Coordinates of N, CA and C in Angstrom, one line a residue:
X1 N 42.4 -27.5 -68.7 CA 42.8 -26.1 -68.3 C 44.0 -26.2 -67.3
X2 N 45.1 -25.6 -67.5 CA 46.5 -25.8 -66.9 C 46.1 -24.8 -65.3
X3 N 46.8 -25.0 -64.3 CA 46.1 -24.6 -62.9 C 46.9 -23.2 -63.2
X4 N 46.2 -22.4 -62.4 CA 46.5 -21.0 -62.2 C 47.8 -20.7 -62.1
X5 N 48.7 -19.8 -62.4 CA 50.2 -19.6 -61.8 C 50.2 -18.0 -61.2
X6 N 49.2 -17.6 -60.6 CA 49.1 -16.5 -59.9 C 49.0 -15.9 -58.7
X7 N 49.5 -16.0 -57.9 CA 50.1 -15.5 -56.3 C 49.7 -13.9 -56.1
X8 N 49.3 -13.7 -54.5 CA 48.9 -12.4 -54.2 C 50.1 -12.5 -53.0
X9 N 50.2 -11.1 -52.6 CA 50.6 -10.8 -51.7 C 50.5 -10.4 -50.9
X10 N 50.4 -10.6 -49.1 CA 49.5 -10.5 -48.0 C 50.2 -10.5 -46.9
X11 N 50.7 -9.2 -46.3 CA 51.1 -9.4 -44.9 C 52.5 -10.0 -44.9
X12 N 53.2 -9.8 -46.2 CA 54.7 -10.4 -46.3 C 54.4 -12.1 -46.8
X13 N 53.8 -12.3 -46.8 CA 53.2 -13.8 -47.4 C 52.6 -14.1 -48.8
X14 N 53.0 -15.1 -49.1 CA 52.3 -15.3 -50.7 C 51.7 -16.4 -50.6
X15 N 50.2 -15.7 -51.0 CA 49.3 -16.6 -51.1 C 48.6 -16.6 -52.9
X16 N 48.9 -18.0 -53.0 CA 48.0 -18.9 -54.1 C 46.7 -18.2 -54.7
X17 N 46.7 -17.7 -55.7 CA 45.2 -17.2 -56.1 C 44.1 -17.5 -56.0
X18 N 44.2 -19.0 -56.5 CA 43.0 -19.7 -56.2 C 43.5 -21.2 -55.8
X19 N 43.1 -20.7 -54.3 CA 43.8 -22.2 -53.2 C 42.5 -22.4 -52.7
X20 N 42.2 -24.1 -52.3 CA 41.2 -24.1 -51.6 C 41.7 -24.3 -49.6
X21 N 41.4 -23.5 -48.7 CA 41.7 -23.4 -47.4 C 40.4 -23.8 -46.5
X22 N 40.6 -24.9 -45.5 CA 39.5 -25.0 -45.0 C 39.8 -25.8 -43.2
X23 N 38.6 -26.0 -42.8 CA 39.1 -26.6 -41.5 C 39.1 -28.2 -41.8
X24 N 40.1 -29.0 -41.4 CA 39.8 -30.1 -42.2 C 40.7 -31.2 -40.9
X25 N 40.1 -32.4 -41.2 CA 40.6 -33.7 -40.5 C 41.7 -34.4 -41.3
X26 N 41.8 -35.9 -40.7 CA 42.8 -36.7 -41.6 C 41.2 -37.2 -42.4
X27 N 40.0 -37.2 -42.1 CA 38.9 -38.2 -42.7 C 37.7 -37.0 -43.3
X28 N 38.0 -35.8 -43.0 CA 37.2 -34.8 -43.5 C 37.4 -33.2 -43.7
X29 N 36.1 -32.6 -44.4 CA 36.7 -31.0 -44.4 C 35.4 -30.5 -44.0
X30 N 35.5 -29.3 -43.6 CA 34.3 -28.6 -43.4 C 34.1 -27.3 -44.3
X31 N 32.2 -27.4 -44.5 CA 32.1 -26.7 -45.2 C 30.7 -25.6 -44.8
X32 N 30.1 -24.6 -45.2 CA 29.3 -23.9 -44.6 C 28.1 -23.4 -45.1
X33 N 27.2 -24.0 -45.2 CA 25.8 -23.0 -45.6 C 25.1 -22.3 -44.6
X34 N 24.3 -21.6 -45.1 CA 23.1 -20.2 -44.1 C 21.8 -20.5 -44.8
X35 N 21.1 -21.4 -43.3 CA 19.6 -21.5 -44.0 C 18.6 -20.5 -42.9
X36 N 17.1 -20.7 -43.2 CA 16.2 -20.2 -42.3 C 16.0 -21.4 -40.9
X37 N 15.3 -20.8 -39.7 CA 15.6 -21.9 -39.1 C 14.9 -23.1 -39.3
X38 N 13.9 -22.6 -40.5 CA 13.0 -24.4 -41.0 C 13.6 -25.5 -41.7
X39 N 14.8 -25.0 -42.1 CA 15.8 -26.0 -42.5 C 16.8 -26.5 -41.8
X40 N 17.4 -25.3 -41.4 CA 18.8 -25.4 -40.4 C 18.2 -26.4 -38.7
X41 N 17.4 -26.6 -38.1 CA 17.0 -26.8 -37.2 C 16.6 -28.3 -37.2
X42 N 15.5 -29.0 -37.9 CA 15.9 -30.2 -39.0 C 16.9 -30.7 -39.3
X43 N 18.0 -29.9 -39.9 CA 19.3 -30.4 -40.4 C 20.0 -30.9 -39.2
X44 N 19.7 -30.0 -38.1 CA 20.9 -30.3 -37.2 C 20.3 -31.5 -36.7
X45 N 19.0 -31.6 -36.1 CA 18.5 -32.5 -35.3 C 18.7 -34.4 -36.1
X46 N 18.7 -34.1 -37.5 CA 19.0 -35.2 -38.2 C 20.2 -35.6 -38.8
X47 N 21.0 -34.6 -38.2 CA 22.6 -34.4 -38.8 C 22.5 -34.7 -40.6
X48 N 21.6 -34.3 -41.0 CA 21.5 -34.3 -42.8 C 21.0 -33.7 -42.8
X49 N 20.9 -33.2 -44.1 CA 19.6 -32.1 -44.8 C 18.8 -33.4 -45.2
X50 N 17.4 -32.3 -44.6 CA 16.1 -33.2 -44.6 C 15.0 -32.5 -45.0
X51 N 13.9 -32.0 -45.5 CA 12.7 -31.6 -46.1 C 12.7 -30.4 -44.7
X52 N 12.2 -29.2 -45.1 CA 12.2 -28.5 -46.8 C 13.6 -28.6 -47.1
X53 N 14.4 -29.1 -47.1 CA 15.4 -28.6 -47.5 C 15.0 -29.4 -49.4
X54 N 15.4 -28.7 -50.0 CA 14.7 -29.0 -51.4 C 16.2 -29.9 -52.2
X55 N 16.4 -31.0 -52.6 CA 16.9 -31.7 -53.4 C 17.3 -31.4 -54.4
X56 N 16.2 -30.9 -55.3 CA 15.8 -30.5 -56.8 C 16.6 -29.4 -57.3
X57 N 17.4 -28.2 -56.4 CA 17.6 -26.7 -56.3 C 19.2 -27.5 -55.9
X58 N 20.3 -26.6 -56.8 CA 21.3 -26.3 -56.8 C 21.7 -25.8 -55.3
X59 N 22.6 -26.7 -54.6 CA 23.0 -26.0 -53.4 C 24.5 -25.3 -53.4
X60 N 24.9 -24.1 -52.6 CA 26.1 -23.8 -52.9 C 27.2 -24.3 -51.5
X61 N 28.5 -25.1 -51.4 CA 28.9 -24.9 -50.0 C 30.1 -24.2 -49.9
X62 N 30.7 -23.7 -49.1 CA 31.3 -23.0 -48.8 C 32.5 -23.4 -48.0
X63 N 34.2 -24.1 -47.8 CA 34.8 -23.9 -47.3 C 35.2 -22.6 -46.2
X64 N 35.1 -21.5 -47.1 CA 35.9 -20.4 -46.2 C 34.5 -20.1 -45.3
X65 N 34.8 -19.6 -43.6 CA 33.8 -19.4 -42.7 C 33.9 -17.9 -43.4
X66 N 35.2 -16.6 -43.6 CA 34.3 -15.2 -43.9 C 33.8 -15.2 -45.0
X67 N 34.2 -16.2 -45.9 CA 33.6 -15.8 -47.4 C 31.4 -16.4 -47.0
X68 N 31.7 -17.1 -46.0 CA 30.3 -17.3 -45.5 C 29.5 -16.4 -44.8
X69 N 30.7 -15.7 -44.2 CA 29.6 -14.3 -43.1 C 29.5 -13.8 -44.1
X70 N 30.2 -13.3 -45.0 CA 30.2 -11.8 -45.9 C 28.5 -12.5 -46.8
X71 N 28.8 -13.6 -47.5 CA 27.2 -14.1 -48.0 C 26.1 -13.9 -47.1
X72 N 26.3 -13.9 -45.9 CA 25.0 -13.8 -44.7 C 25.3 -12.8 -43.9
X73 N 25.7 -12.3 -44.0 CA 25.9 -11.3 -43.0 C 26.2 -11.5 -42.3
X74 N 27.2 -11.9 -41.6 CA 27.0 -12.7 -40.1 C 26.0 -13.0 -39.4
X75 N 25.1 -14.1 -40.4 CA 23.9 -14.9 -39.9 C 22.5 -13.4 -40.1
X76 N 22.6 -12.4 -40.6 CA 21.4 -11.4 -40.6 C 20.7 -10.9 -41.9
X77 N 21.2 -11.6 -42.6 CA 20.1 -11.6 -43.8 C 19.5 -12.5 -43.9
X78 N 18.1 -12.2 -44.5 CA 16.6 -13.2 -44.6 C 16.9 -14.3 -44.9
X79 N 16.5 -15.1 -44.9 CA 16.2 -17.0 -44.7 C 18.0 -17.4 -45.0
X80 N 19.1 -16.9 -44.0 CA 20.5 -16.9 -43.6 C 20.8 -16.5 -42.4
X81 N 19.6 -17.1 -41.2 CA 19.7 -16.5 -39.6 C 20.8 -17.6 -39.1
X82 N 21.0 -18.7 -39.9 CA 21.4 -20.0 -39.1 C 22.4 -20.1 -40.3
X83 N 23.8 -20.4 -39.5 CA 25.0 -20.8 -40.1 C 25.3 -22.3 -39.5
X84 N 25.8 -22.9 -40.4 CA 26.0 -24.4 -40.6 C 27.0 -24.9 -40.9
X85 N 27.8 -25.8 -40.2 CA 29.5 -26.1 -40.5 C 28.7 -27.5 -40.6
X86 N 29.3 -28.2 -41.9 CA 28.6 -29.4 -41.9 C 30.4 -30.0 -42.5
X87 N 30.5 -30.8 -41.7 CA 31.6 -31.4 -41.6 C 31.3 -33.0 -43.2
X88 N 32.3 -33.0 -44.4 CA 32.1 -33.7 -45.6 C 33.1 -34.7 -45.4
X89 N 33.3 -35.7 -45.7 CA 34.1 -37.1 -46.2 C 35.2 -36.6 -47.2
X90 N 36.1 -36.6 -47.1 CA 37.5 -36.0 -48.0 C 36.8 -36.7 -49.3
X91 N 36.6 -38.0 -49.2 CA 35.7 -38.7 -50.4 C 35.0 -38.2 -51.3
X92 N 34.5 -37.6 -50.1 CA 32.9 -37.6 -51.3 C 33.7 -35.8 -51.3
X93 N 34.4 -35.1 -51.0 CA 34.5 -33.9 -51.7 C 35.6 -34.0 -52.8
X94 N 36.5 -34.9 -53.0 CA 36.5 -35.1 -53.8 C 36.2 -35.6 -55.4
X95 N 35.1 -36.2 -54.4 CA 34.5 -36.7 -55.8 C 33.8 -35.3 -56.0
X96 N 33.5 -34.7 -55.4 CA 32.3 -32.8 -56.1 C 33.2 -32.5 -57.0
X97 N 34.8 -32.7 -56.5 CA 35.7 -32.1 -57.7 C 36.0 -32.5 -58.5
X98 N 36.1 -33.8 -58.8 CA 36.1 -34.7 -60.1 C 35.4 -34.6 -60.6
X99 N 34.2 -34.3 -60.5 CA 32.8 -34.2 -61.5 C 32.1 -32.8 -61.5
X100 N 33.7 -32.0 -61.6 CA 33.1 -30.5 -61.4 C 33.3 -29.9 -62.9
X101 N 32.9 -28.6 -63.4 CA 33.2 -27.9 -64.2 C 32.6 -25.9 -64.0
X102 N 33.9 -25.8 -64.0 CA 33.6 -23.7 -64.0 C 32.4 -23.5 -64.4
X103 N 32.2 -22.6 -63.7 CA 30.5 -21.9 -64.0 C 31.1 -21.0 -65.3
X104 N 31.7 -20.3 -65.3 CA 31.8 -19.5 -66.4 C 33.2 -19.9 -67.6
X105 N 32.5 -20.0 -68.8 CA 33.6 -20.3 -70.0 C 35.1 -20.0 -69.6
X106 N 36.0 -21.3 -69.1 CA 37.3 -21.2 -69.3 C 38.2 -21.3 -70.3
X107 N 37.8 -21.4 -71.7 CA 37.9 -21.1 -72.7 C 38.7 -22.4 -73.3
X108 N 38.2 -23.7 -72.1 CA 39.0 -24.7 -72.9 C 37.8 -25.7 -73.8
X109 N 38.5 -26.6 -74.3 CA 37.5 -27.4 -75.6 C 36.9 -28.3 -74.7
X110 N 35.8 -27.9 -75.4 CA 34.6 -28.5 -75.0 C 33.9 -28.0 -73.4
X111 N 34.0 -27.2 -73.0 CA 33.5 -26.3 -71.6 C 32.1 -26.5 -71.7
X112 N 31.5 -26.0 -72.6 CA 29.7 -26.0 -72.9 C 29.3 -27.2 -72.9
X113 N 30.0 -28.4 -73.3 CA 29.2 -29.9 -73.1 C 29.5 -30.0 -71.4
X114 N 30.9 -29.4 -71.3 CA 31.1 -30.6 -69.8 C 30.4 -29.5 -68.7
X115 N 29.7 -28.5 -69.0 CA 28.7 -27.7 -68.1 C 27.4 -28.4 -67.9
X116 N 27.0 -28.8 -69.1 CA 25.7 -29.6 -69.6 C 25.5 -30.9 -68.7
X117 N 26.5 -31.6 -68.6 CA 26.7 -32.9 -68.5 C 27.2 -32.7 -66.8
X118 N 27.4 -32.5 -65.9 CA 28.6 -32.0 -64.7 C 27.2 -31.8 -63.9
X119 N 27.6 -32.3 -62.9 CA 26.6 -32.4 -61.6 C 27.1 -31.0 -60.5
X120 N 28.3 -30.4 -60.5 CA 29.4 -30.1 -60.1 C 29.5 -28.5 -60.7
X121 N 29.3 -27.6 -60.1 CA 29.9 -26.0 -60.6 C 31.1 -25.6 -59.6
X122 N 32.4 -24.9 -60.4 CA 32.9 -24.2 -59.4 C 32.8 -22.9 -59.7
X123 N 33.2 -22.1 -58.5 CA 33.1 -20.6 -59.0 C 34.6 -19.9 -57.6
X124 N 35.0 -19.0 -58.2 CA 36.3 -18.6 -57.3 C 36.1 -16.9 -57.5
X125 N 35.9 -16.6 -56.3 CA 35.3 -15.3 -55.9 C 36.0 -15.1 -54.7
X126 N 36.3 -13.9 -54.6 CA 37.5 -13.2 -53.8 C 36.9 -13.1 -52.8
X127 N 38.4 -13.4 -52.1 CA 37.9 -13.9 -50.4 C 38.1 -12.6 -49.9
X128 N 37.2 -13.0 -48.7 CA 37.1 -12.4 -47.4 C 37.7 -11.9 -46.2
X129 N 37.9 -10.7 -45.9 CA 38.4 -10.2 -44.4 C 37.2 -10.4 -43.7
X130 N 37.4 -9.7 -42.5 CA 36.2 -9.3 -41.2 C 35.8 -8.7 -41.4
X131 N 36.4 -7.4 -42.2 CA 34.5 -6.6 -42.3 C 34.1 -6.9 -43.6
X132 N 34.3 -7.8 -44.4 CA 33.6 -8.2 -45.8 C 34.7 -7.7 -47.0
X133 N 35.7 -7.0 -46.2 CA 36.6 -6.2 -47.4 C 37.4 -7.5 -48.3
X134 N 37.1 -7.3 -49.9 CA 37.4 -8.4 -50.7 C 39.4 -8.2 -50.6
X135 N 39.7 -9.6 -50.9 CA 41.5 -9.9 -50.4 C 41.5 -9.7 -51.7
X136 N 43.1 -10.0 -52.1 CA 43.4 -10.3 -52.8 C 43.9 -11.3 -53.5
X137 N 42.8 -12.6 -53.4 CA 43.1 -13.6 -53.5 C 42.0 -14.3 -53.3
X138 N 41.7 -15.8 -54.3 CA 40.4 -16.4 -54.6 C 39.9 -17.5 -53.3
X139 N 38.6 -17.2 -53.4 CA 37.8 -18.9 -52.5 C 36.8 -19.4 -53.0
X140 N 37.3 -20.2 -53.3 CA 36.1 -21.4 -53.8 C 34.5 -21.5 -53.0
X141 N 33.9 -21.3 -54.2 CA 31.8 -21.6 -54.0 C 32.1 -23.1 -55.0
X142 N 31.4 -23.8 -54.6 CA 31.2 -25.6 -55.1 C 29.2 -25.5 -54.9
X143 N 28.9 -25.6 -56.1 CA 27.6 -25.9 -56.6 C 26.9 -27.3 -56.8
X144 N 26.9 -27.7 -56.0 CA 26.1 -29.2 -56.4 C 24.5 -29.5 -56.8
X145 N 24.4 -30.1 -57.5 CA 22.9 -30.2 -58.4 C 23.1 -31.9 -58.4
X146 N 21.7 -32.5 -58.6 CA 21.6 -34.2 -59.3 C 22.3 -34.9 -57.8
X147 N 22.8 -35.6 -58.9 CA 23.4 -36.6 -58.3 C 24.3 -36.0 -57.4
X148 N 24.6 -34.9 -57.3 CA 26.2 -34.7 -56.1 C 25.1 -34.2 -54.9
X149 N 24.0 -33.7 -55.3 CA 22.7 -33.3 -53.9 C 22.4 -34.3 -53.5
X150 N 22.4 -36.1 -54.2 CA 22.1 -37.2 -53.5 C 23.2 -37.6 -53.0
X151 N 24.4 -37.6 -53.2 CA 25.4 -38.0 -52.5 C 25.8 -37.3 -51.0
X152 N 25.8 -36.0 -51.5 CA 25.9 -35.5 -50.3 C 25.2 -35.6 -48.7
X153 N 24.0 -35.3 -49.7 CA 23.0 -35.7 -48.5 C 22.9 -37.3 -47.7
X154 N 23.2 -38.1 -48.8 CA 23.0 -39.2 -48.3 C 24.4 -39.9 -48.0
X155 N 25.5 -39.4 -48.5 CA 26.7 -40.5 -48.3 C 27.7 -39.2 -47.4
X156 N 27.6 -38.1 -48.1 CA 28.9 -37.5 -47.5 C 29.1 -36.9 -46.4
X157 N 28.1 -36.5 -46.0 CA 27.7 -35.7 -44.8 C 28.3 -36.4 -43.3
X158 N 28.9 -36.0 -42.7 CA 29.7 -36.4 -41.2 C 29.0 -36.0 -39.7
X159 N 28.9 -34.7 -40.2 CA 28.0 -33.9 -38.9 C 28.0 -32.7 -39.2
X160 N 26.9 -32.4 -38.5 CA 26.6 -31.2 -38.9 C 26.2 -30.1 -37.6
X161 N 26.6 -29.3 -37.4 CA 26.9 -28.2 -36.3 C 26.2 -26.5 -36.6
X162 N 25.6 -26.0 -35.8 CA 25.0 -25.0 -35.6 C 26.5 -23.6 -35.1
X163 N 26.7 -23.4 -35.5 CA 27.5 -21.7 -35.6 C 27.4 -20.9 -35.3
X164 N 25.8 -20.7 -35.6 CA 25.4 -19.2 -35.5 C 25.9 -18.6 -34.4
X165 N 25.9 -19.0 -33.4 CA 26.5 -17.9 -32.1 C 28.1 -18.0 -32.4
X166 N 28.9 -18.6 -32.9 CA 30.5 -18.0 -33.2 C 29.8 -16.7 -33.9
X167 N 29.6 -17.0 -35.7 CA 29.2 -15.8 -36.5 C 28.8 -14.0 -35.4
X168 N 27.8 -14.6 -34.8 CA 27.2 -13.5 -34.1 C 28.3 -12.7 -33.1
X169 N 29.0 -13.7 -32.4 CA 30.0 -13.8 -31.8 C 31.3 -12.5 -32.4
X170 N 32.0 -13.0 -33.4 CA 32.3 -12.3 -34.2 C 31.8 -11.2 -34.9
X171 N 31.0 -11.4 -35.2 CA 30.1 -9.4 -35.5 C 30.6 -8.7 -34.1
X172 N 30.3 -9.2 -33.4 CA 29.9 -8.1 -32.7 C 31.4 -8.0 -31.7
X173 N 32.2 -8.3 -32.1 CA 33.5 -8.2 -31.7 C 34.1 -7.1 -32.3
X174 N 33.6 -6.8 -34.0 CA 34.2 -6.3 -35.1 C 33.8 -4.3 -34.3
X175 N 32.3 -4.4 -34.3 CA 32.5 -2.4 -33.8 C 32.7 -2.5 -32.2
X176 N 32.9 -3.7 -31.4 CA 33.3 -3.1 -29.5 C 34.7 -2.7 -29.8
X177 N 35.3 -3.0 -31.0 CA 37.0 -2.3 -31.6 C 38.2 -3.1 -30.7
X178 N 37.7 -4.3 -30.7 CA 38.5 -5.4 -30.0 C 39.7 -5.6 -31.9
X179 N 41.0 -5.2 -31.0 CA 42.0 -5.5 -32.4 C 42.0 -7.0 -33.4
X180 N 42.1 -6.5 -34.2 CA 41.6 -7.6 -35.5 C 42.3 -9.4 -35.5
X181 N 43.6 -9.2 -34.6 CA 43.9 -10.6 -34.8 C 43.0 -11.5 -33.1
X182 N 43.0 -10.0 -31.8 CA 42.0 -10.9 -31.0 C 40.6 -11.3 -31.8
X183 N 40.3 -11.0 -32.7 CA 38.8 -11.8 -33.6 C 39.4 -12.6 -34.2
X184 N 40.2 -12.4 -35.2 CA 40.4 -13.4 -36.1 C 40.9 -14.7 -35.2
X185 N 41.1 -14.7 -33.7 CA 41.7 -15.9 -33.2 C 40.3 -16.6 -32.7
X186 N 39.1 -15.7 -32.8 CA 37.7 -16.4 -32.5 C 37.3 -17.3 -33.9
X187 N 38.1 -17.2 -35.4 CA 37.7 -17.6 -36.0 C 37.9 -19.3 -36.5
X188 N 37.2 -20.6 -36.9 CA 38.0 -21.8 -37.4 C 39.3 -21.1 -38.0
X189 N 40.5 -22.7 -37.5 CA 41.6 -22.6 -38.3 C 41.5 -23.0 -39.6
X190 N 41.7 -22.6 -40.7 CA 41.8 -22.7 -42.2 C 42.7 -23.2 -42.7
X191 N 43.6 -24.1 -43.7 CA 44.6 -24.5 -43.4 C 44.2 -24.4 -44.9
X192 N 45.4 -24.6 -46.3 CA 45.6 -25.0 -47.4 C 45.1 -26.5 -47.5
X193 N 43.9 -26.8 -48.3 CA 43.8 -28.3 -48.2 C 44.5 -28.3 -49.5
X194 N 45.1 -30.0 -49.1 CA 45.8 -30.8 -50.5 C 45.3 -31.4 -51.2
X195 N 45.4 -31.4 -52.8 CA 44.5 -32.0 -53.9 C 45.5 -32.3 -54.4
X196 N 45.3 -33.2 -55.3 CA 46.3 -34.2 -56.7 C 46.0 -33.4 -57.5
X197 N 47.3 -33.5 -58.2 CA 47.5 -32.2 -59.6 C 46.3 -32.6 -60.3
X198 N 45.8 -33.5 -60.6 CA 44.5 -34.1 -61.8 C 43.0 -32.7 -61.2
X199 N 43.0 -32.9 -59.7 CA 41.7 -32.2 -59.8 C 42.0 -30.5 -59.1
X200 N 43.8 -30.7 -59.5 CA 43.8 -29.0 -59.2 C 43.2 -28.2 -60.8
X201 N 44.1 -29.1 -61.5 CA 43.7 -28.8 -62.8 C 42.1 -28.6 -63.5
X202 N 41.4 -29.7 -62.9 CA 39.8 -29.5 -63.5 C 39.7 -28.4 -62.8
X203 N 39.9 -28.0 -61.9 CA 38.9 -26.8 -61.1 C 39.6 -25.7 -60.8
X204 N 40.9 -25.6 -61.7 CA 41.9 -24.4 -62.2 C 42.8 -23.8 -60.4
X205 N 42.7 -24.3 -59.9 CA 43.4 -23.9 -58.7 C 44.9 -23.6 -59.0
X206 N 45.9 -22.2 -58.4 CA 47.2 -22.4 -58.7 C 48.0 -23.1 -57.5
X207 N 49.3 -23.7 -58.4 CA 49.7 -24.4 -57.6 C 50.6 -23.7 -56.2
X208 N 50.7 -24.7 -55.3 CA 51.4 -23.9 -54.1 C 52.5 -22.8 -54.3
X209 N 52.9 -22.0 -53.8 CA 54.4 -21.8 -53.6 C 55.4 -22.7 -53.5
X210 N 56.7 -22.3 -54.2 CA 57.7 -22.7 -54.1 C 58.5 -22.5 -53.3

């Protein structure tokens, strides 16, 4: 599947349709789930996901931090009290993308085997402002099942950090009617992360601007 060639435009800026943006190191990137605190609390104390956290069950992670509040509300919906920046090995998320395939028919040959087979879902769902209002323009959900839930857990994982008081932080910034860029400066910096044309292509991302 040839990568997207579709650009939005934002505040005099053009942004990439489906770019992946995240907070990221020279050795890693960060990414974000919302558990209850019987997971999240565990997780942190062992810097891994550890029981209940369930192996067996499809996990979703999340680069973008609003495409994460808007999923949790900022930390207030049911078993999504506790926000989690779990910092991943450029490695091993790489490797989630090499061994990924679209959740839904991209209409290239053979899609239905390499769903079957693929440890790895992507899905690109329109990103996030501050109050949940959708952009115009895509963020990556990465689904890991099998073998990428043993990797992760066991090889990829860097550290893992509790949030919830930024998230909360932020809510409650949004009705005291503090102007939108003093919040947005409470929020992680996001940057365009760089991928090799090979795995912009599997996971349909368009390419930068010119």
């Amino acid at each position: 599947m040839p990568p997207v060639r579709i650009f939005a435009r934002l505040d005099g800026m053009t942004v990439p349709y489906r770019q992946i943006r995240a907070a990221c190191t020279e050795r890693s990137i960060t990414v974000y789930q919302a558990y209850d605190a019987a997971i999240a609390g565990p997780a942190v104390a062992a810097q891994r996901l550890v029981a209940p956290f369930k192996r067996e069950r499809m996990t979703w992670i999340k680069p973008s931090f609003l495409w994460m509040m808007y999923r949790c509300g900022y930390a207030t919906k049911p078993g999504q009290e506790r926000v989690l920046a779990i910092e991943l090995s450029r490695d091993g998320f790489a490797w989630a993308l090499e061994h990924s395939c679209p959740s839904h028919d991209d209409r290239s040959p053979g899609w239905r085997e390499r769903l079957r087979r693929s440890p790895v879902r992507i899905q690109w769902d329109p990103e996030r402002g501050l109050r949940h209002e959708a952009l115009p323009y895509r963020s990556i959900q990465i689904g890991l099942s099998g073998e990428a839930v043993r990797r992760y857990v066991e090889e990829w994982t860097l550290a893992i950090t509790d949030v919830t008081e930024l998230a909360r932080e932020v809510r409650a910034a949004l009705p005291a009617g503090h102007a939108e860029p003093q919040v947005s400066a409470l929020l992680p910096v996001e940057r365009p992360y760089p991928l090799p044309e090979g795995i912009m292509e599997t996971i349909g991302a368009s390419r930068a601007c010119e």
